[in-house]
C-alpha positions as CSV (number, residue, x, y, z in Angstrom):
1,X,0.2,0.0,-0.2
2,X,2.9,2.6,0.9
3,X,4.5,1.3,-2.8
4,X,1.7,2.1,-4.5
5,X,1.6,5.2,-2.7
6,X,5.0,6.8,-2.8
7,X,4.5,6.3,-6.6
8,X,4.2,9.0,-8.6
9,X,2.1,8.0,-11.4
10,X,0.0,6.1,-8.9
11,X,-0.7,9.6,-6.9
12,X,-4.2,9.8,-8.0
13,X,-5.4,5.8,-8.1
14,X,-4.8,5.9,-4.5
15,X,-5.7,8.8,-3.2
16,X,-8.5,7.2,-2.0
17,X,-6.7,5.1,-0.1
18,X,-7.2,5.0,4.3
19,X,-7.8,2.7,7.0
20,X,-10.3,1.9,10.6
21,X,-6.6,0.9,11.9
22,X,-4.1,-1.4,12.6
23,X,-5.6,-4.7,13.6
24,X,-2.0,-7.4,14.1
25,X,1.6,-7.7,13.5
26,X,2.9,-10.9,11.1
27,X,6.3,-11.7,11.7
28,X,9.1,-11.8,9.0
29,X,9.7,-15.5,10.0
30,X,12.6,-17.9,8.9
31,X,12.2,-21.2,9.5
32,X,15.3,-24.0,9.7
33,X,15.6,-27.3,10.5
34,X,18.3,-27.7,13.5
35,X,20.5,-29.8,11.7
36,X,21.5,-26.5,9.3
37,X,24.9,-25.2,10.3
38,X,23.6,-21.4,10.0
39,X,21.5,-19.8,12.6
40,X,21.6,-16.6,11.2
41,X,20.7,-14.5,8.1
42,X,24.3,-13.3,7.8
43,X,25.3,-16.7,7.6
44,X,23.0,-17.5,5.4
45,X,24.6,-15.1,2.9
46,X,28.0,-15.8,4.0
47,X,28.5,-19.4,3.6
48,X,26.1,-19.5,0.2
49,X,24.4,-23.4,1.3
50,X,22.7,-24.3,-1.5
51,X,20.1,-25.3,0.8
52,X,15.8,-26.0,-0.8
53,X,14.3,-22.8,1.1
54,X,10.7,-20.9,0.3
55,X,10.2,-17.3,-0.6
56,X,7.0,-16.6,-0.3
57,X,4.3,-16.4,-3.7
58,X,5.5,-13.8,-6.3
59,X,4.1,-10.5,-5.1
60,X,3.2,-11.5,-1.5
61,X,4.2,-9.9,1.5
62,X,6.2,-13.2,2.1
63,X,8.9,-12.2,-0.6
64,X,8.7,-8.4,-1.0
65,X,10.0,-8.7,2.0
66,X,13.1,-11.6,1.2
67,X,13.6,-9.5,-1.6
68,X,14.5,-6.2,0.6
69,X,16.4,-7.8,3.7
70,X,18.8,-9.4,0.5
71,X,18.8,-6.1,-0.8
72,X,20.4,-4.8,2.5
73,X,23.5,-7.3,1.3
74,X,23.6,-6.2,-2.5
75,X,22.3,-9.5,-3.2
76,X,18.7,-10.7,-4.8
77,X,17.0,-14.6,-5.8
78,X,18.6,-14.3,-8.6
79,X,21.8,-14.6,-6.6
80,X,21.0,-16.8,-4.3
81,X,20.1,-19.5,-7.5
82,X,23.4,-18.7,-8.5
83,X,25.2,-20.0,-5.6
84,X,23.8,-23.1,-5.7
85,X,20.2,-22.7,-3.2
86,X,16.7,-24.3,-5.0
87,X,13.5,-21.7,-4.5
88,X,10.5,-22.3,-4.1
89,X,7.6,-20.0,-4.2
90,X,5.0,-21.9,-1.4
91,X,2.2,-20.5,0.5
92,X,3.1,-20.9,4.3
93,X,1.0,-24.1,4.4
94,X,2.2,-25.6,1.0
95,X,6.3,-25.0,2.5
96,X,6.0,-26.6,5.9
97,X,4.0,-29.3,4.0
98,X,7.0,-29.5,1.9
99,X,9.2,-29.4,4.8
100,X,7.4,-32.4,6.3
101,X,7.5,-34.6,3.6
102,X,11.2,-33.8,3.1
103,X,10.8,-31.4,0.6
104,X,12.6,-28.4,1.8
105,X,15.0,-27.6,4.2
106,X,13.8,-24.1,5.1
107,X,11.0,-21.2,4.7
108,X,10.2,-17.9,4.9
109,X,7.6,-16.0,5.8
110,X,6.0,-12.9,7.2
111,X,2.7,-14.1,9.1
112,X,1.4,-13.7,12.5
113,X,2.8,-15.4,15.7
114,X,2.7,-18.1,16.6
115,X,1.9,-19.8,13.1
116,X,-0.8,-22.7,13.0
117,X,1.1,-24.4,10.3
118,X,4.5,-24.0,12.0
119,X,3.3,-24.5,15.6
120,X,2.1,-28.0,14.0
121,X,5.6,-28.9,11.8
122,X,7.4,-28.1,16.0
123,X,5.8,-31.0,16.8
124,X,7.8,-33.3,14.8
125,X,11.2,-31.8,13.6
126,X,13.3,-30.2,15.4
127,X,13.1,-26.5,13.8
128,X,14.7,-23.0,14.1
129,X,14.6,-19.5,13.7
130,X,17.2,-17.3,11.6
131,X,18.4,-14.8,13.1
132,X,18.7,-10.8,11.1
133,X,21.4,-8.7,12.5
134,X,20.0,-4.9,14.2
135,X,21.5,-3.2,11.9
136,X,19.3,-4.4,9.0
137,X,16.4,-4.2,10.7
138,X,17.0,-1.0,12.0
139,X,16.9,-0.3,7.9
140,X,14.6,-2.0,6.8
141,X,12.2,-0.3,8.8
142,X,13.7,3.1,7.9
143,X,13.2,2.6,4.4
144,X,9.4,0.3,4.3
145,X,8.6,0.9,7.3
146,X,8.4,-2.3,9.0
147,X,7.7,-2.3,12.6
148,X,10.6,-3.6,14.9
149,X,9.1,-6.8,17.3
150,X,10.5,-8.4,19.8
151,X,8.6,-12.4,19.8
152,X,9.1,-13.5,23.5
153,X,10.1,-16.3,24.4
154,X,8.3,-19.9,23.2
155,X,6.5,-17.9,20.9
156,X,7.8,-22.2,18.9
157,X,8.0,-24.9,21.2
158,X,12.3,-24.0,19.3
159,X,12.0,-20.6,20.6
160,X,14.3,-20.3,24.1
161,X,14.4,-16.6,24.4
162,X,13.5,-13.4,22.7
163,X,14.1,-13.0,19.3
164,X,14.1,-9.0,17.2
165,X,13.1,-9.6,13.8
166,X,11.7,-6.9,11.2
167,X,7.1,-7.1,10.6
168,X,4.7,-5.8,8.8
169,X,1.2,-4.2,10.1
170,X,-1.7,-6.0,9.2
171,X,-4.4,-2.9,8.7
172,X,-7.8,-2.9,7.7
173,X,-7.8,-0.1,4.3
174,X,-10.9,1.4,3.4
175,X,-12.6,4.1,0.3
176,X,-12.1,7.8,1.5
177,X,-15.9,7.4,-0.4
178,X,-17.5,5.5,2.9
179,X,-19.5,7.9,4.5
180,X,-18.2,9.3,8.1
181,X,-20.4,7.6,9.6
182,X,-19.9,4.3,8.9
183,X,-16.1,4.6,9.5
184,X,-17.0,6.1,12.1
185,X,-19.3,3.3,13.4
186,X,-17.2,0.5,12.7
187,X,-15.1,1.8,15.1
188,X,-16.8,2.8,18.2
189,X,-17.8,-0.7,17.6
190,X,-14.5,-2.3,18.5
191,X,-14.1,0.4,21.3
192,X,-17.0,0.1,22.8
193,X,-16.0,-4.2,22.1
194,X,-12.2,-3.9,23.0
195,X,-12.4,-7.1,25.6
196,X,-14.4,-9.0,22.4
197,X,-12.2,-8.0,20.1
198,X,-8.5,-9.2,22.0
199,X,-10.2,-12.4,23.2
200,X,-11.0,-13.5,19.3
201,X,-7.5,-14.6,18.2
202,X,-4.1,-15.2,20.8
203,X,-2.3,-12.1,18.6
204,X,-5.0,-9.4,19.8
205,X,-5.3,-9.9,23.1
206,X,-2.7,-7.5,23.6
207,X,-4.3,-4.7,21.2
208,X,-4.6,-0.8,22.5
209,X,-6.7,1.7,21.0
210,X,-2.9,3.9,20.1
211,X,-1.3,0.8,18.4
212,X,-4.7,1.0,16.2
213,X,-3.5,4.3,15.2
214,X,-0.3,3.3,13.6
215,X,-0.9,3.0,10.4
216,X,2.0,3.4,9.8
217,X,1.7,6.5,7.1
218,X,-1.8,5.1,5.7
219,X,-3.5,8.0,7.0
220,X,-5.9,7.2,8.3
221,X,-10.5,7.4,7.6
222,X,-11.9,11.2,9.2
223,X,-14.7,8.4,10.9
224,X,-11.9,7.0,12.0
225,X,-10.6,9.9,14.1
226,X,-12.8,10.7,15.3
227,X,-14.2,7.6,17.0
228,X,-10.5,7.4,18.3
229,X,-10.3,11.1,19.6
230,X,-13.5,10.2,21.7
231,X,-12.2,7.5,23.3
232,X,-9.4,10.1,24.2
233,X,-6.5,8.9,22.2
234,X,-4.3,11.4,21.8
235,X,-2.9,12.9,17.7
């Protein structure tokens, strides 16, 4: 969304994009088998292992995240292929199925945590999550408005200590043509039932109104702003 809004050629087409608020954070996770002899993304780049990995479907958030992560090292996915790695572009469920059947050594995704496919895979397979250098995380956050988040220990059974990574926020996106009263009532209904909202999924349990208004540069709808201000949120 932000890429489109910043594109001069698409400004007219994206001028009406608005958000009602952020509702969740999808964290970058490069999952590998425990027996793979690398523990960081720097090692992945420097050692150039000939692994079989999935980077997520082209044009989706996973693939874009990996492209940007590799670019921090001056690399592209073609460079990874050229050093002998085999790259697949699979959805999360397909990637975990391929791993379980012995067809992958690892997979990258940007998703809510914990993800059910990875949680289930970890019951029968020993896994780990590659760590990303802190300076690289800061650079990604500055360039692309990614959030920098820390996954707590035991997010998965193979994470024994907190792991910091980059993340994309999940937003409710609407048109500025939506009547102000409609946007106001939708947001107000969430605010009035925030405890129920938090109980719907583990990823929502710590959502706050201050979190919801931080839409990473996508403007809030006027009706949403009115509802948040009415609830005491400071802009």
